[in-house]
């Protein structure tokens, strides 16, 4: 809130006399020195792999033992052609869209309602906040173990539903596997988004509520005409986060639905990258798929931004 | 919102009842799986039916069973080394970078800050494959703590938090020390850092849950069971070792409890310091 992104550059040294050349040079050295390990980290962990993945995607590439040299001939768009003609790839991207269609509205709706309910001095506020946050801080692997147990064929939920239980059961049903993943991820991440909306609600002016109450608006009306537009920047951020989460899906399809569900019903692009690249030894295919995934993320993000910011 | 307008008490009471019902329903949905996990991990016979939610015939056998199947101590040690390595790197190098980005002037500062924001937008899993090729094949760091730590070494979100926090501190605070000839390192250590304790706690908590909970990367770089962190050994138990114990579901839930406990306890301990405003400073990015 009190953060101002533009304050720092230039603000340095504006107090007092103009800096002497020597002092400024000394400062520069400390700054560059302090930031250099982080720059090195960004280069090694982000820039080099990013360039490398593009390079691999245009070559025939094999895994080799360290030290052995095998040619990686240039193959142009051949890997990309393989990616675009593979039906499982199409399925994986479709799965991500299914994920987003379920995850985004659920996340936005539930976290906003819970944040609005939490946004006042009520008893047990700390308890509720903690309760919502606990799944977010817990490892996916641990939570997947519980969900398998809850939603297994002979699990708690099916015993509760009796004859209404789906057949085949939740996690092995080709229609339900991906929706289950979307619900699982919504549940796991919701606490983070509740906090995000809580912070954003602080910025919605009290006077707007007062004015609308004066005009006779009820709580529900206030929620839709004051709260929802008031937190729109946070909503944009929630949607972008959801898209990034969707693009990153791996452990849930791999563990929750046993390696991508029946008939690839819950295969994700990253899971496919792992299976093709590492299990089956086609890292060039996986690299091309990664590049396509980045493009996909960018297109969907821009489209989502346009949608959520409409009307501003 | 109770501050909006004075309302008749009855209306207010109803509004607040709706609020409590909503929040309580939410809390049950969030906490029930955890309750189920704990009870299931303590039952002698862990089956999926409704009785599994009732604690009865409690025993610690499941913990012993999962310990014998995946050696919990060793896995916890590996998780701990990986996480502490990341925490140290983030704390040392992240604070330095955050301070420099907030309070110092140097060439390329704008570019570094832009890179910091960009890095947070790149889905990390996309880099997993080339990183795997580089780290395991080219650098030979498979089954090595350094290789496990490397991709997470400096948490960019934490750097951003540090930077935001240091940027709020007035320049004049540091000027006097500079005139007295204190080095930037000394100013950072003696003046800036002590004031940044809340940011440091938040950043440490955020940084902790990343490597502690991470599955894909350590799963790729560790083939040797002795090097696997708990999330990876538990996942391999989940997918192919369950047959080795008498009560597989109970043992699995026991392992899940052990994996969940440190992050949950840390979060509950530091919850007070972990306020929504800290996250909001990230929102503004």
Coordinates of C-alpha atoms in Angstrom, one line a residue:
Chain A
X1 CA 0.0 0.0 0.0
X2 CA 2.6 2.5 1.0
X3 CA 4.8 1.1 -1.7
X4 CA 5.7 3.3 -4.5
X5 CA 7.5 1.6 -7.4
X6 CA 8.7 4.8 -9.0
X7 CA 10.1 6.4 -5.9
X8 CA 13.5 4.8 -5.8
X9 CA 15.4 5.7 -9.0
X10 CA 16.4 9.3 -9.0
X11 CA 15.2 9.8 -5.5
X12 CA 18.6 8.8 -4.4
X13 CA 20.8 11.9 -3.7
X14 CA 18.1 14.4 -4.3
X15 CA 18.4 15.4 -0.6
X16 CA 21.3 17.6 0.1
X17 CA 24.0 18.9 -2.3
X18 CA 24.8 17.2 -5.6
X19 CA 27.0 14.2 -5.0
X20 CA 30.7 14.5 -5.6
X21 CA 31.9 12.4 -8.5
X22 CA 34.0 10.2 -6.3
X23 CA 31.3 9.4 -3.9
X24 CA 28.9 8.5 -6.7
X25 CA 31.4 6.2 -8.3
X26 CA 31.8 4.5 -4.9
X27 CA 28.1 4.0 -4.5
X28 CA 27.8 2.6 -8.0
X29 CA 30.4 0.0 -7.2
X30 CA 28.6 -1.2 -4.1
X31 CA 25.3 -1.3 -5.9
X32 CA 26.6 -3.3 -8.8
X33 CA 28.5 -5.6 -6.5
X34 CA 25.5 -6.3 -4.2
X35 CA 23.2 -7.1 -7.1
X36 CA 25.8 -9.3 -9.1
X37 CA 25.0 -12.6 -7.4
X38 CA 21.3 -12.2 -8.2
X39 CA 22.1 -11.2 -11.8
X40 CA 24.3 -14.3 -12.1
X41 CA 21.4 -16.4 -10.8
X42 CA 19.0 -14.9 -13.3
X43 CA 21.4 -15.6 -16.2
X44 CA 22.1 -19.2 -15.1
X45 CA 18.7 -20.2 -14.0
X46 CA 16.4 -18.3 -16.4
X47 CA 18.2 -16.7 -19.4
X48 CA 20.5 -19.5 -20.4
X49 CA 17.8 -22.3 -20.1
X50 CA 15.3 -20.1 -22.0
X51 CA 17.7 -19.6 -24.9
X52 CA 18.8 -23.2 -24.7
X53 CA 15.3 -24.5 -24.9
X54 CA 14.7 -22.5 -28.1
X55 CA 18.0 -23.8 -29.5
X56 CA 17.1 -27.4 -28.7
X57 CA 13.7 -27.1 -30.2
X58 CA 15.3 -26.4 -33.7
X59 CA 17.7 -29.3 -33.5
X60 CA 17.6 -33.1 -33.3
X61 CA 18.8 -33.5 -29.7
X62 CA 19.7 -36.6 -27.7
X63 CA 20.6 -37.0 -24.1
X64 CA 24.3 -37.9 -23.8
X65 CA 26.5 -38.8 -20.9
X66 CA 28.6 -35.8 -19.8
X67 CA 31.7 -35.5 -22.0
X68 CA 30.4 -37.4 -25.0
X69 CA 29.8 -35.4 -28.1
X70 CA 27.0 -36.3 -30.4
X71 CA 26.0 -34.0 -33.2
X72 CA 22.7 -32.2 -32.8
X73 CA 21.8 -31.4 -36.4
X74 CA 19.6 -28.4 -37.3
X75 CA 16.1 -29.7 -38.2
X76 CA 14.2 -26.4 -38.6
X77 CA 10.6 -26.7 -37.7
X78 CA 10.5 -30.5 -37.7
X79 CA 10.0 -30.7 -33.9
X80 CA 7.3 -28.2 -34.1
X81 CA 5.5 -30.1 -36.8
X82 CA 5.7 -33.2 -34.5
X83 CA 4.2 -31.2 -31.7
X84 CA 1.3 -29.8 -33.7
X85 CA 0.4 -33.2 -35.3
X86 CA 0.5 -35.1 -32.0
X87 CA -3.2 -35.6 -30.8
X88 CA -2.1 -35.9 -27.2
X89 CA -0.6 -32.4 -27.3
X90 CA -4.0 -31.0 -28.5
X91 CA -5.7 -32.9 -25.7
X92 CA -3.2 -31.5 -23.1
X93 CA -3.9 -27.9 -24.2
X94 CA -7.6 -28.6 -24.2
X95 CA -7.2 -30.0 -20.6
X96 CA -5.6 -26.7 -19.6
X97 CA -8.6 -24.8 -21.0
X98 CA -11.0 -27.0 -19.1
X99 CA -8.9 -26.4 -16.0
X100 CA -9.1 -22.6 -16.5
X101 CA -12.8 -22.6 -17.2
X102 CA -13.4 -24.3 -13.9
X103 CA -10.6 -22.9 -11.8
X104 CA -10.8 -19.2 -12.6
X105 CA -14.5 -18.5 -11.9
X106 CA -14.4 -20.7 -8.7
X107 CA -11.3 -19.0 -7.5
X108 CA -12.4 -15.5 -8.1
X109 CA -15.9 -16.1 -6.7
X110 CA -15.1 -18.1 -3.6
X111 CA -12.0 -16.0 -2.6
X112 CA -13.8 -12.7 -3.1
X113 CA -16.8 -13.9 -1.0
X114 CA -14.6 -15.2 1.7
X115 CA -12.4 -12.1 1.8
X116 CA -15.5 -9.8 1.9
X117 CA -16.9 -11.9 4.8
X118 CA -13.5 -11.7 6.6
X119 CA -13.0 -8.0 6.0
X120 CA -14.3 -6.6 9.3
X121 CA -13.5 -6.9 13.0
X122 CA -15.1 -10.2 13.8
X123 CA -14.4 -12.7 16.4
X124 CA -12.1 -15.6 15.3
X125 CA -10.7 -13.6 12.4
X126 CA -7.2 -15.0 13.0
X127 CA -8.5 -18.6 13.2
X128 CA -10.4 -18.2 9.9
X129 CA -7.4 -16.7 8.1
X130 CA -5.2 -19.5 9.3
X131 CA -7.7 -22.1 8.3
X132 CA -8.0 -20.8 4.7
X133 CA -4.2 -20.5 4.5
X134 CA -3.2 -24.0 5.7
X135 CA -3.7 -25.8 2.4
X136 CA -1.7 -23.2 0.6
X137 CA 1.4 -23.7 2.7
X138 CA 1.1 -27.5 2.6
X139 CA 2.9 -29.6 0.1
X140 CA 0.9 -30.8 -2.9
X141 CA 2.2 -34.3 -2.4
X142 CA 0.8 -34.5 1.1
X143 CA -2.6 -33.1 0.0
X144 CA -2.8 -35.4 -3.0
X145 CA -2.4 -38.4 -0.6
X146 CA -5.4 -37.3 1.4
X147 CA -7.5 -36.5 -1.7
X148 CA -6.8 -39.9 -3.2
X149 CA -8.1 -41.4 0.0
X150 CA -11.1 -39.1 0.1
X151 CA -12.1 -39.5 -3.5
X152 CA -10.9 -43.1 -4.2
X153 CA -13.4 -45.7 -5.5
X154 CA -13.8 -47.0 -1.9
X155 CA -13.2 -43.6 -0.4
X156 CA -15.0 -41.3 2.1
X157 CA -16.9 -39.3 -0.5
X158 CA -18.3 -42.3 -2.3
X159 CA -19.4 -43.9 0.9
X160 CA -21.2 -40.6 1.7
X161 CA -22.9 -40.6 -1.7
X162 CA -23.8 -44.3 -1.7
X163 CA -25.5 -45.2 -5.0
X164 CA -25.0 -41.7 -6.3
X165 CA -21.3 -42.1 -6.5
X166 CA -19.9 -41.7 -10.0
X167 CA -18.8 -44.8 -11.9
X168 CA -15.9 -45.0 -12.7
X169 CA -14.9 -43.1 -9.6
X170 CA -13.8 -39.5 -9.6
X171 CA -10.0 -39.8 -10.2
X172 CA -10.2 -42.6 -12.8
X173 CA -13.2 -41.2 -14.7
X174 CA -12.3 -39.6 -18.0
X175 CA -14.9 -36.9 -17.7
X176 CA -14.1 -36.1 -14.0
X177 CA -10.3 -36.4 -13.8
X178 CA -9.6 -32.9 -15.1
X179 CA -12.4 -31.2 -13.2
X180 CA -11.1 -32.9 -10.1
X181 CA -7.7 -31.4 -10.6
X182 CA -9.2 -28.0 -11.2
X183 CA -11.2 -28.3 -7.9
X184 CA -8.2 -29.6 -6.0
X185 CA -6.0 -26.7 -7.2
X186 CA -8.8 -24.2 -6.4
X187 CA -9.0 -25.5 -2.9
X188 CA -5.3 -25.6 -2.3
X189 CA -4.6 -22.1 -3.6
X190 CA -7.7 -20.3 -2.4
X191 CA -6.2 -19.0 0.9
X192 CA -3.5 -17.1 -1.0
X193 CA -6.2 -15.4 -3.1
X194 CA -8.4 -14.7 -0.1
X195 CA -5.4 -12.8 1.4
X196 CA -4.8 -11.0 -1.9
X197 CA -8.4 -9.8 -2.0
X198 CA -8.3 -8.9 1.6
X199 CA -5.4 -6.6 0.9
X200 CA -7.2 -5.2 -2.1
X201 CA -10.4 -4.5 -0.1
X202 CA -8.5 -2.1 2.1
X203 CA -8.2 0.1 -0.9
X204 CA -11.9 0.3 -1.6
X205 CA -13.1 3.6 -0.1
X206 CA -15.4 3.4 2.9
X207 CA -17.3 6.4 1.6
X208 CA -18.4 4.4 -1.4
X209 CA -20.2 2.0 0.9
X210 CA -21.7 4.9 2.9
X211 CA -22.9 6.6 -0.3
X212 CA -24.5 3.4 -1.7
X213 CA -26.1 2.6 1.7
X214 CA -27.5 6.1 1.7
X215 CA -29.0 5.4 -1.8
X216 CA -30.7 2.3 -0.2
X217 CA -28.4 -0.4 -1.6
X218 CA -28.5 -3.7 0.3
X219 CA -25.5 -5.8 1.2
X220 CA -25.8 -7.9 -1.9
X221 CA -26.2 -4.9 -4.2
X222 CA -23.2 -3.2 -2.5
X223 CA -21.1 -6.3 -3.1
X224 CA -21.8 -6.3 -6.8
X225 CA -21.7 -2.5 -7.4
X226 CA -18.9 -1.4 -5.0
X227 CA -16.8 -4.4 -3.9
X228 CA -16.5 -6.2 -7.2
X229 CA -15.4 -3.2 -9.3
X230 CA -13.3 -1.9 -6.5
X231 CA -11.0 -5.0 -6.5
X232 CA -10.7 -5.3 -10.3
X233 CA -6.9 -4.9 -10.3
X234 CA -6.6 -7.8 -7.9
X235 CA -9.0 -9.9 -10.1
X236 CA -6.7 -9.3 -13.1
X237 CA -3.8 -10.6 -11.0
X238 CA -5.8 -13.6 -9.7
X239 CA -6.6 -14.6 -13.3
X240 CA -3.0 -14.2 -14.5
X241 CA -1.8 -16.3 -11.5
X242 CA -4.4 -19.0 -12.4
X243 CA -3.1 -19.1 -16.0
X244 CA 0.5 -19.5 -14.8
X245 CA -0.6 -22.3 -12.4
X246 CA -2.5 -24.0 -15.2
X247 CA 0.6 -23.8 -17.4
X248 CA 2.7 -25.3 -14.6
X249 CA 0.4 -28.2 -13.7
X250 CA 2.5 -31.3 -13.1
X251 CA 2.3 -33.0 -9.7
X252 CA -1.5 -33.1 -9.7
X253 CA -2.0 -34.9 -13.0
X254 CA 1.0 -37.1 -12.3
X255 CA 0.1 -38.1 -8.8
X256 CA -3.6 -37.4 -8.2
X257 CA -4.8 -39.0 -11.4
X258 CA -2.0 -41.6 -11.9
X259 CA 0.1 -40.2 -14.7
X260 CA -2.5 -38.2 -16.6
X261 CA -5.8 -40.0 -16.1
X262 CA -7.6 -42.4 -18.4
X263 CA -6.9 -41.8 -22.1
X264 CA -4.8 -38.6 -21.3
X265 CA -8.0 -37.1 -19.8
X266 CA -5.9 -35.0 -17.4
X267 CA -2.6 -34.9 -19.2
X268 CA -1.0 -31.4 -18.9
X269 CA 1.6 -29.9 -21.2
X270 CA 4.3 -30.0 -18.5
X271 CA 3.5 -33.6 -17.7
X272 CA 3.8 -34.4 -21.4
X273 CA 7.1 -32.6 -21.6
X274 CA 8.3 -34.8 -18.8
X275 CA 7.0 -38.0 -20.4
X276 CA 8.2 -37.2 -23.9
X277 CA 11.4 -35.5 -22.9
X278 CA 12.7 -37.5 -20.1
X279 CA 10.9 -40.8 -20.0
X280 CA 10.8 -41.4 -23.7
X281 CA 14.1 -39.5 -24.5
X282 CA 12.8 -36.9 -26.9
X283 CA 14.0 -33.6 -25.3
X284 CA 13.8 -31.8 -28.7
X285 CA 10.1 -32.5 -28.9
X286 CA 9.7 -31.4 -25.3
X287 CA 11.6 -28.2 -25.9
X288 CA 9.4 -27.3 -28.9
X289 CA 6.3 -28.1 -26.8
X290 CA 7.7 -25.8 -24.1
X291 CA 8.1 -22.9 -26.6
X292 CA 4.5 -23.5 -27.8
X293 CA 3.3 -23.5 -24.2
X294 CA 5.0 -20.1 -23.5
X295 CA 3.3 -18.7 -26.5
X296 CA 0.0 -20.1 -25.4
X297 CA 0.4 -18.6 -21.9
X298 CA 1.2 -15.2 -23.4
X299 CA -1.9 -15.3 -25.7
X300 CA -4.2 -16.4 -22.9
X301 CA -2.8 -13.9 -20.4
X302 CA -3.3 -11.0 -22.8
X303 CA -6.8 -12.1 -23.7
X304 CA -7.7 -12.5 -19.9
X305 CA -6.3 -9.1 -19.2
X306 CA -8.4 -7.5 -21.9
X307 CA -11.5 -9.3 -20.5
X308 CA -11.0 -8.5 -16.8
X309 CA -10.0 -4.9 -17.5
X310 CA -12.9 -4.2 -19.8
X311 CA -15.0 -1.3 -18.6
X312 CA -12.2 0.5 -16.9
Chain B
X1 CA -18.4 -2.5 7.0
X2 CA -20.3 -2.2 10.3
X3 CA -19.0 1.4 10.0
X4 CA -21.2 2.1 6.9
X5 CA -24.3 3.5 8.5
X6 CA -25.9 3.0 11.9
X7 CA -28.3 0.1 11.3
X8 CA -31.0 -1.4 13.4
X9 CA -29.3 -4.1 15.6
X10 CA -31.4 -6.9 14.1
X11 CA -30.2 -6.2 10.6
X12 CA -26.7 -6.1 11.8
X13 CA -27.0 -9.3 13.7
X14 CA -28.4 -11.1 10.6
X15 CA -25.6 -9.8 8.4
X16 CA -23.0 -11.0 10.9
X17 CA -24.7 -14.4 11.2
X18 CA -24.5 -14.8 7.4
X19 CA -20.8 -13.9 7.6
X20 CA -20.1 -16.5 10.3
X21 CA -22.0 -19.2 8.5
X22 CA -20.0 -18.5 5.3
X23 CA -16.7 -18.4 7.1
X24 CA -17.4 -21.5 9.1
X25 CA -18.4 -23.5 6.0
X26 CA -15.2 -22.4 4.4
X27 CA -13.2 -23.4 7.5
X28 CA -14.7 -26.9 7.5
X29 CA -14.0 -27.4 3.8
X30 CA -10.4 -26.3 4.3
X31 CA -9.7 -28.2 7.6
X32 CA -11.6 -31.4 7.2
X33 CA -9.0 -33.1 4.9
X34 CA -6.3 -32.2 7.4
X35 CA -8.4 -33.7 10.3
X36 CA -9.0 -36.8 8.1
X37 CA -5.3 -37.1 7.3
X38 CA -4.4 -37.0 11.0
X39 CA -7.0 -39.5 12.1
X40 CA -6.3 -41.8 9.2
X41 CA -2.6 -41.8 10.0
X42 CA -3.3 -42.9 13.6
X43 CA -5.8 -45.7 12.9
X44 CA -4.6 -49.4 13.0
X45 CA -6.9 -50.2 10.0
X46 CA -7.2 -47.3 7.7
X47 CA -10.1 -47.8 5.3
X48 CA -12.0 -45.3 3.2
X49 CA -15.5 -45.7 4.7
X50 CA -17.2 -43.1 6.9
X51 CA -15.8 -44.7 10.1
X52 CA -12.4 -43.5 9.1
X53 CA -13.3 -40.0 10.3
X54 CA -13.8 -41.3 13.8
X55 CA -10.6 -41.7 15.9
X56 CA -10.6 -45.2 17.4
X57 CA -7.9 -47.9 18.0
X58 CA -5.2 -45.3 17.7
X59 CA -1.7 -46.4 17.1
X60 CA 1.7 -45.1 15.9
X61 CA 2.3 -48.1 13.8
X62 CA 1.7 -46.3 10.5
X63 CA 4.6 -43.8 11.3
X64 CA 6.9 -46.8 12.0
X65 CA 5.7 -48.4 8.7
X66 CA 6.3 -45.5 6.5
X67 CA 9.6 -44.9 8.2
X68 CA 10.8 -48.4 7.4
X69 CA 9.6 -48.1 3.8
X70 CA 11.2 -44.7 2.9
X71 CA 13.4 -43.8 5.9
X72 CA 11.8 -40.7 7.1
X73 CA 14.8 -39.3 8.9
X74 CA 17.0 -39.4 5.9
X75 CA 14.3 -37.8 3.7
X76 CA 13.6 -35.1 6.2
X77 CA 17.3 -34.3 6.4
X78 CA 17.5 -34.0 2.6
X79 CA 14.4 -31.7 2.6
X80 CA 16.0 -29.7 5.4
X81 CA 19.4 -29.3 3.6
X82 CA 17.7 -28.2 0.4
X83 CA 15.4 -25.8 2.1
X84 CA 18.1 -24.3 4.4
X85 CA 20.4 -23.9 1.5
X86 CA 17.7 -21.9 -0.4
X87 CA 16.9 -19.8 2.7
X88 CA 20.5 -18.9 3.3
X89 CA 21.1 -17.9 -0.4
X90 CA 17.9 -15.9 -0.5
X91 CA 18.6 -14.2 2.7
X92 CA 22.2 -13.2 2.0
X93 CA 22.1 -12.5 -1.8
X94 CA 18.4 -11.4 -1.8
X95 CA 18.9 -8.8 0.9
X96 CA 22.0 -7.4 -0.9
X97 CA 20.1 -7.2 -4.2
X98 CA 17.0 -5.8 -2.6
X99 CA 18.9 -3.1 -0.8
X100 CA 20.9 -2.2 -3.9
X101 CA 17.7 -2.0 -6.0
X102 CA 16.0 0.2 -3.4
X103 CA 18.7 2.6 -2.2
X104 CA 21.8 2.5 -4.4
X105 CA 22.6 3.8 -7.9
X106 CA 24.4 1.7 -10.4
X107 CA 24.4 1.0 -14.1
X108 CA 21.8 -1.4 -15.3
X109 CA 19.6 -1.0 -12.3
X110 CA 16.5 -0.5 -14.4
X111 CA 17.3 -3.6 -16.4
X112 CA 17.8 -5.7 -13.3
X113 CA 14.5 -4.6 -11.9
X114 CA 12.7 -5.3 -15.1
X115 CA 14.3 -8.8 -15.1
X116 CA 13.2 -9.3 -11.6
X117 CA 9.6 -8.6 -12.6
X118 CA 9.8 -10.7 -15.7
X119 CA 11.3 -13.7 -13.9
X120 CA 8.2 -13.9 -11.7
X121 CA 6.0 -14.2 -14.7
X122 CA 7.8 -17.1 -16.4
X123 CA 6.3 -20.4 -15.5
X124 CA 9.2 -22.1 -13.9
X125 CA 8.3 -25.6 -15.0
X126 CA 9.0 -24.6 -18.6
X127 CA 12.6 -24.2 -17.8
X128 CA 12.8 -27.6 -16.1
X129 CA 13.8 -29.5 -19.2
X130 CA 16.7 -27.3 -20.3
X131 CA 17.8 -26.9 -16.7
X132 CA 17.7 -30.6 -16.3
X133 CA 19.9 -31.0 -19.3
X134 CA 22.3 -28.4 -18.1
X135 CA 22.4 -29.3 -14.4
X136 CA 22.4 -33.1 -14.6
X137 CA 24.1 -33.8 -17.9
X138 CA 26.4 -30.9 -18.4
X139 CA 27.4 -29.9 -14.8
X140 CA 27.1 -33.4 -13.4
X141 CA 25.0 -32.3 -10.4
X142 CA 22.5 -35.1 -10.4
X143 CA 22.0 -36.5 -6.9
X144 CA 23.7 -33.5 -5.5
X145 CA 22.5 -30.9 -3.0
X146 CA 23.9 -28.1 -5.1
X147 CA 21.9 -29.3 -8.1
X148 CA 18.8 -29.5 -5.9
X149 CA 19.2 -26.0 -4.6
X150 CA 20.4 -24.2 -7.7
X151 CA 17.0 -23.3 -9.5
X152 CA 15.5 -21.9 -6.2
X153 CA 18.7 -20.4 -4.8
X154 CA 17.5 -16.8 -4.8
X155 CA 13.8 -16.4 -4.5
X156 CA 12.8 -13.5 -6.7
X157 CA 9.5 -12.8 -4.8
X158 CA 11.6 -12.4 -1.7
X159 CA 14.0 -10.0 -3.5
X160 CA 11.0 -8.0 -4.5
X161 CA 9.7 -7.9 -0.9
X162 CA 13.1 -6.8 0.4
X163 CA 13.4 -4.1 -2.3
X164 CA 9.9 -2.7 -1.5
X165 CA 10.6 -2.6 2.2
X166 CA 14.0 -0.9 1.8
X167 CA 12.6 1.6 -0.7
X168 CA 10.2 2.8 2.0
X169 CA 13.0 3.8 4.3
X170 CA 13.9 7.4 4.0
X171 CA 17.2 8.2 2.3
X172 CA 18.1 10.6 5.1
X173 CA 18.3 7.7 7.5
X174 CA 21.4 6.4 5.7
X175 CA 23.0 9.8 4.7
X176 CA 24.4 10.5 8.2
X177 CA 26.1 7.1 8.3
X178 CA 27.5 7.6 4.9
X179 CA 29.0 11.0 5.9
X180 CA 30.6 9.3 8.9
X181 CA 32.2 7.0 6.3
X182 CA 30.3 3.8 7.0
X183 CA 30.5 1.3 4.1
X184 CA 27.2 0.3 2.4
X185 CA 27.5 -3.2 3.8
X186 CA 27.8 -1.8 7.3
X187 CA 24.8 0.5 6.7
X188 CA 22.8 -2.4 5.4
X189 CA 23.7 -4.7 8.3
X190 CA 23.5 -2.2 11.2
X191 CA 20.7 0.2 10.1
X192 CA 18.5 -1.2 7.3
X193 CA 18.3 -4.8 8.2
X194 CA 17.2 -4.4 11.8
X195 CA 14.4 -2.3 10.6
X196 CA 13.3 -4.8 8.0
X197 CA 12.6 -7.7 10.4
X198 CA 8.9 -8.0 9.4
X199 CA 9.9 -8.2 5.7
X200 CA 12.6 -10.7 6.5
X201 CA 10.2 -13.0 8.4
X202 CA 7.6 -12.8 5.6
X203 CA 10.2 -13.5 2.9
X204 CA 11.6 -16.4 4.9
X205 CA 8.2 -18.0 5.3
X206 CA 7.3 -17.5 1.6
X207 CA 10.7 -18.9 0.6
X208 CA 10.5 -21.9 2.9
X209 CA 7.3 -23.4 1.4
X210 CA 8.8 -23.4 -2.1
X211 CA 11.7 -25.8 -1.8
X212 CA 10.1 -27.7 1.1
X213 CA 7.0 -28.5 -0.9
X214 CA 8.7 -28.8 -4.4
X215 CA 8.2 -32.0 -6.1
X216 CA 9.1 -31.9 -9.9
X217 CA 12.7 -30.6 -9.7
X218 CA 14.1 -32.8 -6.9
X219 CA 12.1 -35.7 -8.5
X220 CA 14.1 -35.1 -11.7
X221 CA 17.6 -34.6 -10.2
X222 CA 17.5 -37.3 -7.5
X223 CA 17.6 -40.9 -8.6
X224 CA 19.3 -42.2 -5.5
X225 CA 16.7 -42.8 -2.7
X226 CA 19.2 -41.6 -0.1
X227 CA 19.3 -38.1 -1.7
X228 CA 15.5 -37.7 -2.1
X229 CA 13.7 -35.1 -0.1
X230 CA 10.5 -36.2 1.6
X231 CA 8.1 -34.9 -1.0
X232 CA 9.8 -37.2 -3.6
X233 CA 10.1 -40.3 -1.4
X234 CA 6.5 -39.9 -0.4
X235 CA 5.4 -39.6 -4.0
X236 CA 7.4 -42.8 -4.9
X237 CA 5.7 -44.5 -1.9
X238 CA 2.3 -43.3 -3.2
X239 CA 2.9 -44.6 -6.7
X240 CA 4.8 -47.8 -6.2
X241 CA 5.8 -48.8 -2.7
X242 CA 2.4 -49.1 -1.0
X243 CA 2.4 -52.9 -1.2
X244 CA 5.3 -53.1 1.1
X245 CA 3.4 -52.3 4.3
X246 CA 0.5 -53.8 6.1
X247 CA -1.7 -50.6 6.2
X248 CA -0.7 -48.7 3.0
X249 CA -3.3 -45.9 3.3
X250 CA -2.4 -45.3 7.0
X251 CA 1.3 -45.2 6.2
X252 CA 0.8 -42.8 3.3
X253 CA -1.2 -40.5 5.5
X254 CA 1.4 -40.7 8.2
X255 CA 4.0 -39.6 5.7
X256 CA 1.8 -36.8 4.5
X257 CA 1.4 -35.6 8.1
X258 CA 5.2 -35.5 8.5
X259 CA 5.6 -33.6 5.3
X260 CA 2.8 -31.1 6.1
X261 CA 3.8 -30.5 9.7
X262 CA 6.9 -28.2 9.4
X263 CA 5.3 -25.8 6.9
X264 CA 2.0 -25.6 8.8
X265 CA 3.7 -25.1 12.2
X266 CA 6.1 -22.4 10.8
X267 CA 3.1 -20.6 9.3
X268 CA 1.0 -20.7 12.5
X269 CA 4.0 -19.5 14.5
X270 CA 4.7 -16.5 12.3
X271 CA 1.1 -15.8 11.2
X272 CA 1.0 -12.6 13.2
X273 CA 3.9 -11.2 11.1
X274 CA 2.5 -12.4 7.9
X275 CA 0.0 -9.7 7.1
X276 CA -2.1 -9.0 4.1
X277 CA -0.1 -5.7 3.5
X278 CA 3.0 -7.7 2.8
X279 CA 1.3 -9.6 0.0
X280 CA -0.2 -6.3 -1.2
X281 CA 3.2 -4.9 -1.8
X282 CA 3.6 -7.8 -4.2
X283 CA 0.3 -7.0 -5.8
X284 CA 1.5 -3.6 -6.8
X285 CA 4.3 -5.1 -8.9

